[in-house]
Short mmCIF file of C-alpha atoms and ligand atoms in Angstrom, two decimals:
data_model
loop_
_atom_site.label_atom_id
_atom_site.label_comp_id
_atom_site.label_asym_id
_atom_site.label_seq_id
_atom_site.Cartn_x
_atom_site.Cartn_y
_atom_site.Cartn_z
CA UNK P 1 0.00 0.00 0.00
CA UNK P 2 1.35 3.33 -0.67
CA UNK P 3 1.70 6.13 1.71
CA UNK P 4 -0.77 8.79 0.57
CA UNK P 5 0.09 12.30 -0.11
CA UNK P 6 -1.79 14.32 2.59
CA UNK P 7 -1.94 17.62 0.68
CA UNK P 8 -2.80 17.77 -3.18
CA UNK P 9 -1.01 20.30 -5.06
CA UNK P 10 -2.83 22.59 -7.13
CA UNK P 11 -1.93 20.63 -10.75
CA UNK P 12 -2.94 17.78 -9.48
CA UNK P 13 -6.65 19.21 -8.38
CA UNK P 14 -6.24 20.87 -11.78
CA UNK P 15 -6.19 17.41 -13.06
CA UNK P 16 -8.38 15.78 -11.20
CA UNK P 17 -11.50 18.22 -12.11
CA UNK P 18 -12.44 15.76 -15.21
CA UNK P 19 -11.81 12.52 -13.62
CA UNK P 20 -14.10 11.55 -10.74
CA UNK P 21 -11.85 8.38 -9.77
CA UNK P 22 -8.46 10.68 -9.44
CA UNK P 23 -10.41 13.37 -7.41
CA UNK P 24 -11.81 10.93 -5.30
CA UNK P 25 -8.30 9.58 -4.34
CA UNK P 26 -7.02 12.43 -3.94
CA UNK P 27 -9.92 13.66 -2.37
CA UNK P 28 -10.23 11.26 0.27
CA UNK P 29 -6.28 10.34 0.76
CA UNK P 30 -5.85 14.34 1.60
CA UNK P 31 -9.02 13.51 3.91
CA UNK P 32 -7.98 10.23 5.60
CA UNK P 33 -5.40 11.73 8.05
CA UNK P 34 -8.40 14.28 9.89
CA UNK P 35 -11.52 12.65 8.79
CA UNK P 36 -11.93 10.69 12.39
CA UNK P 37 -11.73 14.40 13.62
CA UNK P 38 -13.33 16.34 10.87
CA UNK P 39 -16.58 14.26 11.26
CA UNK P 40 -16.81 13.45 15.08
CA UNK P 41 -16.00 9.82 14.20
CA UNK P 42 -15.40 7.39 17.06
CA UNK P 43 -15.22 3.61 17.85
CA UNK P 44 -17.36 4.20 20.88
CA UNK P 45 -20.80 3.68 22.42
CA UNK P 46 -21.75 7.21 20.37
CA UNK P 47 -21.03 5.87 17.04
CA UNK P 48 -21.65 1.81 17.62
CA UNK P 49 -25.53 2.71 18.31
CA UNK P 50 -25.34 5.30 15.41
CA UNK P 51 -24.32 2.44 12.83
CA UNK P 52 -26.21 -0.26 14.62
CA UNK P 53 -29.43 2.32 14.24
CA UNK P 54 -28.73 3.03 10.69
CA UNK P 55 -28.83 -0.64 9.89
CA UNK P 56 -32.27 -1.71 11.45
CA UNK P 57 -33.37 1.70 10.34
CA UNK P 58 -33.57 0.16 6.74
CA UNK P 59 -33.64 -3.78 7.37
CA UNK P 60 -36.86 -5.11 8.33
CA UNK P 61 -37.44 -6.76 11.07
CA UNK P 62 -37.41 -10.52 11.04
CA UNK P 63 -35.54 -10.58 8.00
CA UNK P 64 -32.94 -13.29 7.17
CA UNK P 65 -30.62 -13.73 8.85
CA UNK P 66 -32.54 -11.27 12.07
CA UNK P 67 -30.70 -8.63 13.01
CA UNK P 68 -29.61 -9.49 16.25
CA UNK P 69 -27.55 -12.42 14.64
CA UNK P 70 -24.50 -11.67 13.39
CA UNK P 71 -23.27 -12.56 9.23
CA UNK P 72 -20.18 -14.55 9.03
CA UNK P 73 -18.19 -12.21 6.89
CA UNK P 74 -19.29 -8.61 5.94
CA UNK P 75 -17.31 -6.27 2.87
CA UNK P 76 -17.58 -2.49 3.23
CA UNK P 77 -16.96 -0.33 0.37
CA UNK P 78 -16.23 3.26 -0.01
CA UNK P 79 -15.25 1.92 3.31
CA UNK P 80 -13.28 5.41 4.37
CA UNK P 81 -11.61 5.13 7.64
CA UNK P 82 -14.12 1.98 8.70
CA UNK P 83 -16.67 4.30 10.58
CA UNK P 84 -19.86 1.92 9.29
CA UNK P 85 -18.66 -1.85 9.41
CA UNK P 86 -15.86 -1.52 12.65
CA UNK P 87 -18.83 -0.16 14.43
CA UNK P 88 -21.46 -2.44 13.16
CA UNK P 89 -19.39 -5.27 14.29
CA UNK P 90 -18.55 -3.90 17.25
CA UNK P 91 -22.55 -4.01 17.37
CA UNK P 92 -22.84 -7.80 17.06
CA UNK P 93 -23.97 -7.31 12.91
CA UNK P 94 -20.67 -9.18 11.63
CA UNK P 95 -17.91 -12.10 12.77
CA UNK P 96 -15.63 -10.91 9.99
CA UNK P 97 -14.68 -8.16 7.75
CA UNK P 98 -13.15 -6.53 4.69
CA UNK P 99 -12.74 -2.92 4.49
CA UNK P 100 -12.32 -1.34 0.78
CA UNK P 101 -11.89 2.25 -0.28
CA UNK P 102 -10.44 3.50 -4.01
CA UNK P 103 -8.29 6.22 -1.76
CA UNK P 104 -5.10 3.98 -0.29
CA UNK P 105 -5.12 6.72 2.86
CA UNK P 106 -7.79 5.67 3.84
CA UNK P 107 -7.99 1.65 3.69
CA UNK P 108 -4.99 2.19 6.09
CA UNK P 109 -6.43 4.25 8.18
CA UNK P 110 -9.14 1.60 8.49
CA UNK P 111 -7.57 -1.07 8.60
CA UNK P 112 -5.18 0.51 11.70
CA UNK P 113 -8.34 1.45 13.79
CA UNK P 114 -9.63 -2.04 13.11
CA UNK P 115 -6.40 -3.53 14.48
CA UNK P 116 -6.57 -1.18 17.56
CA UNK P 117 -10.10 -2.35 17.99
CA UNK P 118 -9.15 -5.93 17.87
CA UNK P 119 -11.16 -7.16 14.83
CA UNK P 120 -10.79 -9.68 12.71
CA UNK P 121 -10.51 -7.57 9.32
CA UNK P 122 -8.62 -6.92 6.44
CA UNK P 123 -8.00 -4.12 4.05
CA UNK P 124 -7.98 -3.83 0.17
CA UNK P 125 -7.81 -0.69 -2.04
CA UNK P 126 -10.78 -1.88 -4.32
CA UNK P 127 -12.92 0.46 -6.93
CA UNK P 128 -16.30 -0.27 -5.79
CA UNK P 129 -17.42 -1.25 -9.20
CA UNK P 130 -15.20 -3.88 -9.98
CA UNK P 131 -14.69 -5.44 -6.63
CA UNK P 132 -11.82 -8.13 -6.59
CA UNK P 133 -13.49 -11.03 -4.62
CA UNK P 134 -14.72 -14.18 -5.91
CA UNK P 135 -18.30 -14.74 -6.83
CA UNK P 136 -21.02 -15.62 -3.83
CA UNK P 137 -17.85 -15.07 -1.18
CA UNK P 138 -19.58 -12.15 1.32
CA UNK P 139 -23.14 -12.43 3.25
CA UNK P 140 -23.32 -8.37 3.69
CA UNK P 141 -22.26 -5.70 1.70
CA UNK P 142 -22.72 -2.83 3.07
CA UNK P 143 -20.98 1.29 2.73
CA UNK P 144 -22.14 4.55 3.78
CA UNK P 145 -22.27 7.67 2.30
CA UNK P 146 -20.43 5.82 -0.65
CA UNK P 147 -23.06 5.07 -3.60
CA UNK P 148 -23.54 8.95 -4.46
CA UNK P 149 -19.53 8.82 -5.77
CA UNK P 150 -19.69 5.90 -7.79
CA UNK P 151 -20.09 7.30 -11.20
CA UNK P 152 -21.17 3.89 -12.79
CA UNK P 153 -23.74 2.45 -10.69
CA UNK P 154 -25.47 0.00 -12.74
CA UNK P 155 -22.02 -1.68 -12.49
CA UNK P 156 -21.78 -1.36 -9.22
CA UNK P 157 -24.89 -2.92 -8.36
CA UNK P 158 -24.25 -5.87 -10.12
CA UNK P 159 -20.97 -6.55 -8.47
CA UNK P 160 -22.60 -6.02 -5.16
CA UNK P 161 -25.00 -8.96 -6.00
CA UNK P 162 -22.35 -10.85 -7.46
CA UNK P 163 -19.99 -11.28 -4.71
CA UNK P 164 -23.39 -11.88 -2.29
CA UNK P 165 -24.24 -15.64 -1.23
CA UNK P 166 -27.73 -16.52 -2.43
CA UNK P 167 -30.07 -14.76 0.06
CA UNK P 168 -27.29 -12.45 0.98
CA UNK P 169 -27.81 -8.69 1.81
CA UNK P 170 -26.76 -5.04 1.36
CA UNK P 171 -26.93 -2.34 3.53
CA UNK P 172 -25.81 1.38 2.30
CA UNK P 173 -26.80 4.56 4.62
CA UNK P 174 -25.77 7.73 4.57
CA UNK P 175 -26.79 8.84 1.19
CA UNK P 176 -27.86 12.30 0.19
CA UNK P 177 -31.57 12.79 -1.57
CA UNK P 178 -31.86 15.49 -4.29
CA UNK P 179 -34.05 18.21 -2.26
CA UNK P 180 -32.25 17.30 0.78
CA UNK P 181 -28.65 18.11 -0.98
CA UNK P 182 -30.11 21.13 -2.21
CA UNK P 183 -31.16 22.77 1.00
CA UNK P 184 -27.93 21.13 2.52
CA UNK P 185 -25.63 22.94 0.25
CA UNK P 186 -27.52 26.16 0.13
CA UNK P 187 -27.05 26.50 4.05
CA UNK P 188 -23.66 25.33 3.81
CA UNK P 189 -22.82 27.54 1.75
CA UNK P 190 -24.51 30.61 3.62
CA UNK P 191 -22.54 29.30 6.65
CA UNK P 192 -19.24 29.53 5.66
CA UNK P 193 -19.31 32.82 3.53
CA UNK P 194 -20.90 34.46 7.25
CA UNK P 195 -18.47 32.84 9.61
CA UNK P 196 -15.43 33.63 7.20
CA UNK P 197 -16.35 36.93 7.03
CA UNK P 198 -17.22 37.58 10.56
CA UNK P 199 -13.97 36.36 11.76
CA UNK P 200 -12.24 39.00 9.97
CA UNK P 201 -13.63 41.60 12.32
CA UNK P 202 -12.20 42.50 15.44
CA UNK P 203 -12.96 40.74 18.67
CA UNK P 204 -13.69 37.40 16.11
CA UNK P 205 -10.37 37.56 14.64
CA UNK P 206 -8.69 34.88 17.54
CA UNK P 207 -11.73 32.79 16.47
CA UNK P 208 -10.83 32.78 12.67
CA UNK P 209 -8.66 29.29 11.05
CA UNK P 210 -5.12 30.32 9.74
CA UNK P 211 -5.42 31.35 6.14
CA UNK P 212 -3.65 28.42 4.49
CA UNK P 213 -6.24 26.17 6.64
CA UNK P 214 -9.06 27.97 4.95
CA UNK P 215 -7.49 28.14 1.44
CA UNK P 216 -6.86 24.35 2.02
CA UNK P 217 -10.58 23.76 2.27
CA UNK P 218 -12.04 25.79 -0.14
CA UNK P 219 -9.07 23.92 -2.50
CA UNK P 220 -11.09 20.89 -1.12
CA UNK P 221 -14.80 22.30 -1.93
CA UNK P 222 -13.20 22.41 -5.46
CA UNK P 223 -12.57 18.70 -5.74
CA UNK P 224 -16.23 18.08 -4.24
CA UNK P 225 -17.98 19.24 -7.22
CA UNK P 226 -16.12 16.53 -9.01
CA UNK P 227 -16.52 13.48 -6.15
CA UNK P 228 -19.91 13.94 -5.91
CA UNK P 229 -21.33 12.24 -8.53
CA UNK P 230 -25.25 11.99 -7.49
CA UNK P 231 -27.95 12.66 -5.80
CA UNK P 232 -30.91 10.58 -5.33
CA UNK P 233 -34.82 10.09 -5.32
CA UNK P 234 -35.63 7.59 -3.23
CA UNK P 235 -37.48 5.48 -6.32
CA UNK P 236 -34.17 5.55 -8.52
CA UNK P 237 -32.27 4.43 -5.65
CA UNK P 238 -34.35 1.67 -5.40
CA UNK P 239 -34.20 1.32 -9.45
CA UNK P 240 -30.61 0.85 -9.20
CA UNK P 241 -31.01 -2.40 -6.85
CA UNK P 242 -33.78 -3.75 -8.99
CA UNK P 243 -32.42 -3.44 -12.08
CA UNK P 244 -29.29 -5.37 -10.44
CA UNK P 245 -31.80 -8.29 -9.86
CA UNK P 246 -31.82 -7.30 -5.90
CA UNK P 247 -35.15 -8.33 -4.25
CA UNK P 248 -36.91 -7.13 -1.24
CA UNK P 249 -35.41 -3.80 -2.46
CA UNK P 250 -36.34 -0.88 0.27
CA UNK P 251 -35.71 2.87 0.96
CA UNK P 252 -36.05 4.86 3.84
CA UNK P 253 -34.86 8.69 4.11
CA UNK P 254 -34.32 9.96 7.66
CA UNK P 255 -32.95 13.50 9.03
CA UNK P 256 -35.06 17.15 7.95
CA UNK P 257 -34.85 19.47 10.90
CA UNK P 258 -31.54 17.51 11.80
CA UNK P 259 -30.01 18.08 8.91
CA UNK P 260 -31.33 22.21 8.72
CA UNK P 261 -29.72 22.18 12.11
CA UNK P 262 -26.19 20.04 11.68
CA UNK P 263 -25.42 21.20 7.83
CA UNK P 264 -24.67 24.83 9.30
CA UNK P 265 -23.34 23.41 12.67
CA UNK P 266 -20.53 21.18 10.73
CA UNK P 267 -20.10 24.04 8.45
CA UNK P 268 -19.34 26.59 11.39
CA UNK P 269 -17.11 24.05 13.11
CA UNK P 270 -14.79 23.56 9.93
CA UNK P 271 -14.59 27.03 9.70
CA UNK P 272 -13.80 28.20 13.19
CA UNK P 273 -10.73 27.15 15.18
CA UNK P 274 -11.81 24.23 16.92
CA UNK P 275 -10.19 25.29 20.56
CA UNK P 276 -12.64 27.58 20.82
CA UNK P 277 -15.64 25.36 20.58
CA UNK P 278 -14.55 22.33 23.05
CA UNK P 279 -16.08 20.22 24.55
CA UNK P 280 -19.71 21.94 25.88
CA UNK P 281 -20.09 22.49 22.13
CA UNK P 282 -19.62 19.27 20.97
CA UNK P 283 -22.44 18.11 23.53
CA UNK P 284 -24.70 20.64 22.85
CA UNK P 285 -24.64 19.53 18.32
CA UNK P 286 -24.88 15.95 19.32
CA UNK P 287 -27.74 16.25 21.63
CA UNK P 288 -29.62 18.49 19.43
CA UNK P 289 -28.87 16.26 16.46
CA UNK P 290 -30.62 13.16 18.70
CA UNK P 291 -33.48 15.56 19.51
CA UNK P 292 -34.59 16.99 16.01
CA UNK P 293 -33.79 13.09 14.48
CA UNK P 294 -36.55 11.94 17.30
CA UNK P 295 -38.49 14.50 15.97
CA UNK P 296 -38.07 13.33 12.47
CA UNK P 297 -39.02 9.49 12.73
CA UNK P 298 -42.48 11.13 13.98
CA UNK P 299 -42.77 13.89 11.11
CA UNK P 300 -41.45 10.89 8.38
CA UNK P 301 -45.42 9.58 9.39
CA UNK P 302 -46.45 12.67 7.13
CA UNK P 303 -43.77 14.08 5.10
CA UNK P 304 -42.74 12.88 1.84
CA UNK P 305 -39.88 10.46 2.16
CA UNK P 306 -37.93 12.58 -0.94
CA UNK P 307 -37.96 15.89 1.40
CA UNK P 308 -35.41 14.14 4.24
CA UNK P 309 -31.62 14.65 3.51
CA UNK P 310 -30.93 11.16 4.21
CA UNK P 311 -31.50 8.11 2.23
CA UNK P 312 -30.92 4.29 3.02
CA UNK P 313 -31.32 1.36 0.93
CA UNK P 314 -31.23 -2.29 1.11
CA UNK P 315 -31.83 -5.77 -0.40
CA UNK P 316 -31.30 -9.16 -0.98
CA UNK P 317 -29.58 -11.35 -3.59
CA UNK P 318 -32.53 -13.83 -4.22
CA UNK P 319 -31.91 -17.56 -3.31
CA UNK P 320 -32.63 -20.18 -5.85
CA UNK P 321 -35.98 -21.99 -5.00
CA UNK P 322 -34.99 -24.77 -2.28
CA UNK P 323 -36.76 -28.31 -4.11
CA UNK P 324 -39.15 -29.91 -2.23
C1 SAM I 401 -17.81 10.33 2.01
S1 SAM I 401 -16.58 9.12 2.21
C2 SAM I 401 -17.38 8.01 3.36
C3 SAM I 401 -16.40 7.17 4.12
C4 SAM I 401 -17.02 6.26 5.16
N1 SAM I 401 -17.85 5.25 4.55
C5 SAM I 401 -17.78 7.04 6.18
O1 SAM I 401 -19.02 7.04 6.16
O2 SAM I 401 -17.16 7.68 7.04
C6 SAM I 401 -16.70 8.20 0.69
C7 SAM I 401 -15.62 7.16 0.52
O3 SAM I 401 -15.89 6.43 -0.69
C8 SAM I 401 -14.68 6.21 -1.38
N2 SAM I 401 -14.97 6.00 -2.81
C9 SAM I 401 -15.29 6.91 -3.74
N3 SAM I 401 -15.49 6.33 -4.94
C10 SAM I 401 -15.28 5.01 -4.77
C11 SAM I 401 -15.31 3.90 -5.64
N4 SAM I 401 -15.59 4.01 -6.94
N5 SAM I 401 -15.02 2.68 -5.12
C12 SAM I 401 -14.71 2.54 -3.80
N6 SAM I 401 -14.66 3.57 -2.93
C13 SAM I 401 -14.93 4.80 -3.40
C14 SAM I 401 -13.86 7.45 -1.09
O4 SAM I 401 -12.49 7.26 -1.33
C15 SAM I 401 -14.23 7.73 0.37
O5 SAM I 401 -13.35 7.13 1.26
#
């Protein structure tokens, strides 16, 4: 594996604006060294109930194999640095696992937390649509907030249900809808032009990131135009899956008012040196975030599933009839 460069130059982003695979590396190896950081990511309770929530979020109940027991071996793609699978099997969801990511940063980031988690796992830099593992070899697939950078995913589909065992399953989370990218972006964007230029005036100056910090993110924002490939209606999510020959195919979207709220929150953060926020802040995004989600699994009763921010999708390679 090779060491990744953390910081790409300007020729190479130059480069990478026509070719979503090379901005993605780039993107992401630049990425892998902070992203633990960057996104609150931990290997704790916090994070093993997220993923575990995310998962039965989308997978029915008393579906095959249940929830509660675990798949023998479990791939992740797009599998960054291991956030969804190390803490689903932390959870009890998988015995075994193999993390894949196109960026080499971050496989070995993942593949290092795994190691300091004490699971049984192993790394491979893999493009998500061709994966290189033998046919019917995994019981779960699963990735989060991957799909939307795959640029082919017809292909990717089918080598998802491909390396699945008859009546095996995929799980991917974490996936942005059209209308909820939209709004996302917009108050992203508001975010960062108010707190950059706030902390240019006086008594906000000591709260302002160095310049070459900033400059290094909004070199960053450029590449993100390029890694982000889609965005999704639930129904062509689904489409995707079917047309794979996936069955028991199912979307859910989850997070409005959480995402209004923690789109500008994650935006401020990034912008902002994070000294100044500490630790009271930190408890005061997360428990908000739990309290407007709550309040979203009751308003999901009414709202149109396409107006939430996230989507999650799942499905099952069918099993050949069993003869009697
Ligand atoms: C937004 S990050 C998510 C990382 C991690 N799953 C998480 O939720 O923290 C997307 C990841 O997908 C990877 N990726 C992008 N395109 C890919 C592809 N074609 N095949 C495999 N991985 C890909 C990126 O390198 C990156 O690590």
């Amino acid at each position: 594996m090779t060491a990744p460069n953390p910081h790409a130059t300007q020729a190479e982003v130059d480069a990478a604006r026509n070719d979503p695979k090379l901005a993605n590396v780039l993107y992401h190896d630049w990425e892998a060294g902070t992203y633990d950081e960057k996104w609150s990511i931990s290997y704790d309770e916090r994070c093993i109930t997220f993923a575990v929530d995310r998962f039965c979020a989308v997978v029915p109940p008393g579906s095959s194999p249940p929830i509660s027991g675990p798949y023998e071996h479990a791939l992740e793609l797009g599998c960054g640095t291991g956030f969804f699978l190390l803490n689903l099997m932390q959870g009890g969801i998988a015995k075994k696992g193999t993390v894949t990511d196109l960026s080499p940063g971050m496989v070995e980031v993942a593949v290092r937390n795994a190691e300091g988690l004490g699971l049984d796992v192993e790394g491979r830099v893999a493009d998500a649509e061709t994966i290189p593992m033998p046919d019917a070899s995994v019981d779960l697939v699963v990735g989060h907030a991957v799909l939307h950078h795959i640029p082919d995913l017809d292909r990717a589909f089918r080598e998802i249900l491909r390396v699945l065992k008859p009546g095996g399953r995929f799980v991917f989370a974490g996936e942005p809808t059209r209308i909820g990218d939209l709004y996302a972006r917009k108050l992203g964007q508001a975010t960062w032009w108010a707190t950059t230029n706030l902390t240019r005036l006086g008594p906000l100056r000591s709260w302002r990131r160095p310049q070459d910090e900033l400059d290094e993110s909004s070199r960053a924002a450029a590449l993100e135009a390029v890694v982000d490939q889609h965005v999704f209606d639930p129904t062509r999510l689904e489409r995707f899956a079917l047309g794979a020959g996936a069955v028991d195919v199912r979307c859910v979207t989850e997070e409005l008012t959480a995402a209004l709220f923690g789109w500008p929150v994650r935006t401020f953060e990034a912008a902002v040196r994070p000294e100044k926020l500490g630790f009271p802040w930190a408890m005061f995004a997360y428990r908000s975030w739990q309290r407007l989600s709550w309040l979203d699994a009751r308003l999901a009763r009414v709202v149109p599933r396409g107006l939430f921010y996230n989507a999650l999708v799942t499905g099952v390679r069918p099993a050949p009839p069993v003869s009697p």
